mmCIF file of C-alpha atoms in Angstrom:
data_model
loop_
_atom_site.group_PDB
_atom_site.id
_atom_site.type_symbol
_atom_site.label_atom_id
_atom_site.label_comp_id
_atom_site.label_asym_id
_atom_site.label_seq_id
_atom_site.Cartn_x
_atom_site.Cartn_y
_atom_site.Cartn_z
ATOM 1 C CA UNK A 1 -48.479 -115.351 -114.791
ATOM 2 C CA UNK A 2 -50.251 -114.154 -111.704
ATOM 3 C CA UNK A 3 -51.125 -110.851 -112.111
ATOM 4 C CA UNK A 4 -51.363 -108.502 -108.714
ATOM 5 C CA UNK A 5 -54.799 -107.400 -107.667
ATOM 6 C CA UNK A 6 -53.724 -103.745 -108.175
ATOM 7 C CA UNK A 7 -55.423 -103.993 -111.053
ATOM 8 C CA UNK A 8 -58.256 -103.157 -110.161
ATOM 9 C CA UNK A 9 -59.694 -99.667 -111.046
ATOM 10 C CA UNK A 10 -62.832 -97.714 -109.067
ATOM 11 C CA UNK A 11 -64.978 -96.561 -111.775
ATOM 12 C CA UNK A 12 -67.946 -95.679 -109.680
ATOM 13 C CA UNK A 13 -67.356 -91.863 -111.058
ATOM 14 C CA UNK A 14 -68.380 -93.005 -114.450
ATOM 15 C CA UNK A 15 -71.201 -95.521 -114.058
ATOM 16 C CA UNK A 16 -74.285 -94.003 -115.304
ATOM 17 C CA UNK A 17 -72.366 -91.202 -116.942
ATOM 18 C CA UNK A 18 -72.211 -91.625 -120.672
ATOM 19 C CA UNK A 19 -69.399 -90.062 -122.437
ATOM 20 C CA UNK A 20 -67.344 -89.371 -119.281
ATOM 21 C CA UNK A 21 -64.394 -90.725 -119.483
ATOM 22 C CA UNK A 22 -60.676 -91.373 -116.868
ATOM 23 C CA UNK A 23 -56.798 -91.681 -117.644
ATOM 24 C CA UNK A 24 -55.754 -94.288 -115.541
ATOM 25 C CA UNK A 25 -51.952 -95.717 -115.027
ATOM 26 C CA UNK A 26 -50.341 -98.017 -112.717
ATOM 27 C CA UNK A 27 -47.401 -99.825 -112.366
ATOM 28 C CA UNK A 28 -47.673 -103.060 -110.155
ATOM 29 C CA UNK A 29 -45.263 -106.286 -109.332
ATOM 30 C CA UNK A 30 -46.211 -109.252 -110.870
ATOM 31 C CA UNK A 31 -47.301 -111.947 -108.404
ATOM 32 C CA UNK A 32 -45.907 -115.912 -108.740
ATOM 33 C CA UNK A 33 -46.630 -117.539 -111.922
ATOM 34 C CA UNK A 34 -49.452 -118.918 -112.284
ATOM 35 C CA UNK A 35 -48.321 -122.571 -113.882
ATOM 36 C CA UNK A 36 -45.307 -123.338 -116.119
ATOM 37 C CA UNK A 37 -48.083 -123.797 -119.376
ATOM 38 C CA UNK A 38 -46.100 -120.702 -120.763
ATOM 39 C CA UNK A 39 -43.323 -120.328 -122.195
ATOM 40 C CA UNK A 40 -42.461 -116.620 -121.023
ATOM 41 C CA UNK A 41 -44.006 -114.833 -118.203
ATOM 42 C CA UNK A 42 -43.318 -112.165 -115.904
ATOM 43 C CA UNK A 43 -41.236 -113.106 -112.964
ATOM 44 C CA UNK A 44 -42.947 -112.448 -109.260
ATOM 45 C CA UNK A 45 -42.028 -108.972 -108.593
ATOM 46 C CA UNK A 46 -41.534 -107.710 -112.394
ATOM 47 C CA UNK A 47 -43.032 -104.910 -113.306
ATOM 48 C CA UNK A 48 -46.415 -104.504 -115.267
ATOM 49 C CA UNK A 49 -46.616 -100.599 -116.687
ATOM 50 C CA UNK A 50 -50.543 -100.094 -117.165
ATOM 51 C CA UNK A 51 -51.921 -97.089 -119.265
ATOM 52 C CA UNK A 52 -55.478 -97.314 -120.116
ATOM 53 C CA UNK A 53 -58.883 -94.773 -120.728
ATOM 54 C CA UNK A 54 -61.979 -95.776 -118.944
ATOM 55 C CA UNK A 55 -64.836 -94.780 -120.826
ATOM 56 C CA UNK A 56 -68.750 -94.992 -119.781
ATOM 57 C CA UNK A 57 -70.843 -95.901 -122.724
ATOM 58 C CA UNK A 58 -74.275 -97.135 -122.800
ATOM 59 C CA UNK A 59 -73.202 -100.984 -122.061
ATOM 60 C CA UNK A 60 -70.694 -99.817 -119.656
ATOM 61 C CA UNK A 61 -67.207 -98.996 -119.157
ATOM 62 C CA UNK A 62 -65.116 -99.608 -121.492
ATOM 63 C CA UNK A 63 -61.489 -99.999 -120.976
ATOM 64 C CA UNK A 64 -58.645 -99.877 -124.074
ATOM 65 C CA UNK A 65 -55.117 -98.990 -123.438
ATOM 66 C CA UNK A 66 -51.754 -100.762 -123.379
ATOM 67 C CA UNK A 67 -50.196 -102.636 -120.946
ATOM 68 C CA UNK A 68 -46.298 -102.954 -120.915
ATOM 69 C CA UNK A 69 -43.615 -105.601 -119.498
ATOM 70 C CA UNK A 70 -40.272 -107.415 -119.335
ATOM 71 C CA UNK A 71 -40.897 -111.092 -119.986
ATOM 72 C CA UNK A 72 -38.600 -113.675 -118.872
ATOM 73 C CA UNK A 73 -38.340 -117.664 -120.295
ATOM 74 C CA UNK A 74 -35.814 -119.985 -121.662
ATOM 75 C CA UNK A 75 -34.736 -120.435 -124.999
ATOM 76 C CA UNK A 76 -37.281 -123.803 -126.489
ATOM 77 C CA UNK A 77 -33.504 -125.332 -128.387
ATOM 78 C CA UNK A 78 -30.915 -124.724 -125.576
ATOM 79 C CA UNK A 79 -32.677 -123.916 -122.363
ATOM 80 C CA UNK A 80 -30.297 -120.638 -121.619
ATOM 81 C CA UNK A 81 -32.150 -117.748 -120.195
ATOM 82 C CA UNK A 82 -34.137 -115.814 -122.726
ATOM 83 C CA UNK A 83 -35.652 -111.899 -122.132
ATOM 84 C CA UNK A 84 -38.728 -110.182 -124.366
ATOM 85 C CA UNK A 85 -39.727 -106.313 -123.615
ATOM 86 C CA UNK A 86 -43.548 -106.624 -124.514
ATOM 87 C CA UNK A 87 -45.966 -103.952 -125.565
ATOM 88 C CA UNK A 88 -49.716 -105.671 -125.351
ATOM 89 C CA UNK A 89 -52.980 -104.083 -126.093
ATOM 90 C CA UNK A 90 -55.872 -104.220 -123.701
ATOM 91 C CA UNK A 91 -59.416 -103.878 -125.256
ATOM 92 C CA UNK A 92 -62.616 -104.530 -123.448
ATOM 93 C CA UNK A 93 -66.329 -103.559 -122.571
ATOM 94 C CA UNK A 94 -67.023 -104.406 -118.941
ATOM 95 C CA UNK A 95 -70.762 -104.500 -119.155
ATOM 96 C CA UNK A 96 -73.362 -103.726 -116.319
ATOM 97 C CA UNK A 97 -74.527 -107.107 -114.872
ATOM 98 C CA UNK A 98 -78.372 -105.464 -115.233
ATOM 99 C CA UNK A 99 -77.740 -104.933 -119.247
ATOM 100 C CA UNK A 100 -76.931 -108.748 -119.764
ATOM 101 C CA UNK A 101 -78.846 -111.313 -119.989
ATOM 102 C CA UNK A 102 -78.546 -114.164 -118.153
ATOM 103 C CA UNK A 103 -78.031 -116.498 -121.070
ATOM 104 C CA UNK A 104 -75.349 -114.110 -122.056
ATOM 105 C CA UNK A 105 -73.787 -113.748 -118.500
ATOM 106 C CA UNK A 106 -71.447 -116.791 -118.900
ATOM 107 C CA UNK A 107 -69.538 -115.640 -121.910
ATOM 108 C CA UNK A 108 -69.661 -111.457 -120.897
ATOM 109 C CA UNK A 109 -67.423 -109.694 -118.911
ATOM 110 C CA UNK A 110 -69.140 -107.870 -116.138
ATOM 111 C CA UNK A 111 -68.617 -104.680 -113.927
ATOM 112 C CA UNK A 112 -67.631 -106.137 -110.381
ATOM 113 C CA UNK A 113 -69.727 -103.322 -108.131
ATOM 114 C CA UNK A 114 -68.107 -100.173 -109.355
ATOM 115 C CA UNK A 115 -64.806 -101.607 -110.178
ATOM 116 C CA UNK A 116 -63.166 -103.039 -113.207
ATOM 117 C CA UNK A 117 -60.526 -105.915 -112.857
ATOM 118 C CA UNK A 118 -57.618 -105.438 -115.326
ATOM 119 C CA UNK A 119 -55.669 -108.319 -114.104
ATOM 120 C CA UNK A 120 -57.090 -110.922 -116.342
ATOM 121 C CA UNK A 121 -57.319 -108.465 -119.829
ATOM 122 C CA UNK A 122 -53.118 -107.714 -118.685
ATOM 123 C CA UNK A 123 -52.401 -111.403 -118.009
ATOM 124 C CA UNK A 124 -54.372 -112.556 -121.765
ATOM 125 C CA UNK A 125 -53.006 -109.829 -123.619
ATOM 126 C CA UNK A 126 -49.273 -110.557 -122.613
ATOM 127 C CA UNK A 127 -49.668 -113.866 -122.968
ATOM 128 C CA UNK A 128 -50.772 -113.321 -126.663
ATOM 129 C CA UNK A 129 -47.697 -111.108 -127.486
ATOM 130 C CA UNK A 130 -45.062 -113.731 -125.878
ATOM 131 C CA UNK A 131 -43.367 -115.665 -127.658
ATOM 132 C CA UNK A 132 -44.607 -118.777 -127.883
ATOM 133 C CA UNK A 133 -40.993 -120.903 -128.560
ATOM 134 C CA UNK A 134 -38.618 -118.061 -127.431
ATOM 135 C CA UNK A 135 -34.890 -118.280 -128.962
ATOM 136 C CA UNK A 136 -31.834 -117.123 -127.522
ATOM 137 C CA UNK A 137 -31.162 -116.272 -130.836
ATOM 138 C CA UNK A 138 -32.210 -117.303 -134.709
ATOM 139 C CA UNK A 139 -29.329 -119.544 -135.362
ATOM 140 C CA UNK A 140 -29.249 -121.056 -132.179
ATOM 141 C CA UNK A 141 -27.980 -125.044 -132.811
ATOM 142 C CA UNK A 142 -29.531 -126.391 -129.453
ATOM 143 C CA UNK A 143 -28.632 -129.633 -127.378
ATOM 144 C CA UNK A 144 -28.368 -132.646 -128.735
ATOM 145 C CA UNK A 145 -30.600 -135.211 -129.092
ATOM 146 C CA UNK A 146 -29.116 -138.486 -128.019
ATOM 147 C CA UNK A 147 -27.104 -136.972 -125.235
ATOM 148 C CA UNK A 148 -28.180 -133.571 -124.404
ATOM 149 C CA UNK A 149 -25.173 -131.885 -125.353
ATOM 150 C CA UNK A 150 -24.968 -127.981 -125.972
ATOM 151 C CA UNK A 151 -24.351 -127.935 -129.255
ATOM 152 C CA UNK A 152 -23.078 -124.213 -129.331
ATOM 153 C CA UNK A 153 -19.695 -125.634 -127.418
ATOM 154 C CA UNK A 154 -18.531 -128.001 -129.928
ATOM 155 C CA UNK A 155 -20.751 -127.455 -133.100
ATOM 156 C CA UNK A 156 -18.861 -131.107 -134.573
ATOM 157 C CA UNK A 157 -19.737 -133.081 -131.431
ATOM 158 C CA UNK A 158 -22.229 -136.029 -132.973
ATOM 159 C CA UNK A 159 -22.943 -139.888 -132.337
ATOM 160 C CA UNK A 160 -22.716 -142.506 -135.248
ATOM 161 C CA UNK A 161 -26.154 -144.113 -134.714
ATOM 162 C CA UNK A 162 -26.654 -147.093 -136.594
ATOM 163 C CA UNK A 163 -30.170 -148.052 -137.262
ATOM 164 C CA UNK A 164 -31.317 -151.008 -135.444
ATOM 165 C CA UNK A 165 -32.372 -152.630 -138.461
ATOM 166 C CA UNK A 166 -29.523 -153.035 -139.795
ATOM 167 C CA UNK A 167 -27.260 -153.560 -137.506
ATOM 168 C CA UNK A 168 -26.180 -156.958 -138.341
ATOM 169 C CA UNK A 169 -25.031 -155.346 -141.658
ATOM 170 C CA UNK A 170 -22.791 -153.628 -139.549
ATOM 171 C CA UNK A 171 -19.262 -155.507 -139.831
ATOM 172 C CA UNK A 172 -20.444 -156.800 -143.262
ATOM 173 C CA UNK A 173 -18.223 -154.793 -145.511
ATOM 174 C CA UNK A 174 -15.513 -154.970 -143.049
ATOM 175 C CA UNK A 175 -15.094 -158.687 -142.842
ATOM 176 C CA UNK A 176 -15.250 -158.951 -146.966
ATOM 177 C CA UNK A 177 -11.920 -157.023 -146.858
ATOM 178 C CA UNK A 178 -10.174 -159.442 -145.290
ATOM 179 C CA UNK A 179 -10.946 -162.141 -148.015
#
């Protein structure tokens, strides 16, 4: 899911300032999806409810809070439209560039200037609390699988499939009756 650039929070009142610390919340509208790689995602213009502290330490700031929103998919058995209110915890040390070093810098996350960028700790920590094969419900039956059929409409519907194997056995015990 795309997450809007709104997320992005000035922090330049806390750099240098250990042990200060900054309530922060937002509410934004989710941008387009990103790809289709997940199975539930905030639609474009859904809402993403942001509470988090900002906290200078040593390092940095670091940022914990939660992050909440309505995620929409489809069920993974019978494609019908599926809805999941998620609560997901954000959790992260945005470290000043000048404290890492630069063997470290690939796998860090840094201050950007005197911001910190939320968007990509919302979009990771949603995507680890969806669902990852949503159901419409537990004892959803699904489609079928020779024809596609919605199985929920006629829970008897079925095919008699006769392995291909053996399908010259198939009038076998018919044509001995007639003897």
């Amino acid at each position: 899911m795309s997450v809007a650039s709104d997320l992005r929070f000035d922090a330049v009142d806390l750099i240098g300032r250990t042990g200060s610390h900054r309530h922060v919340e937002r509410t934004v509208a989710a941008g387009a999806p990103e790809s289709d790689a997940v199975a539930m995602s905030v639609p474009e213009g859904g809402e993403l409810a942001v509470e988090a502290e900002l906290e200078s330490v040593v390092e940095g700031i670091y940022v914990h809070g939660t992050v909440t929103a309505r995620l929409q998919g489809e069920c993974s058995r019978c494609l019908d439209p599926v809805e999941q209110d998620v609560v997901a915890r954000v959790d992260e040390l945005f470290l000043y560039p000048e404290k890492v070093k630069a063997a470290d810098r690939e796998d860090s996350v840094l201050l950007e200037g005197d911001e910190v960028d939320l968007g990509p700790l919302v979009r990771d920590g949603l995507a680890m609390e969806a669902e990852e094969r949503p159901l419409c419900r537990e004892d959803c039956p699904g489609l079928c699988p020779q024809c596609g059929f919605r199985m929920e409409d006629d829970p008897e519907h079925g095919h008699d499939v006769t392995d291909p194997r053996f399908a010259a056995l198939e009038g076998f015990f018919d044509a001995g009756e007639e003897r």
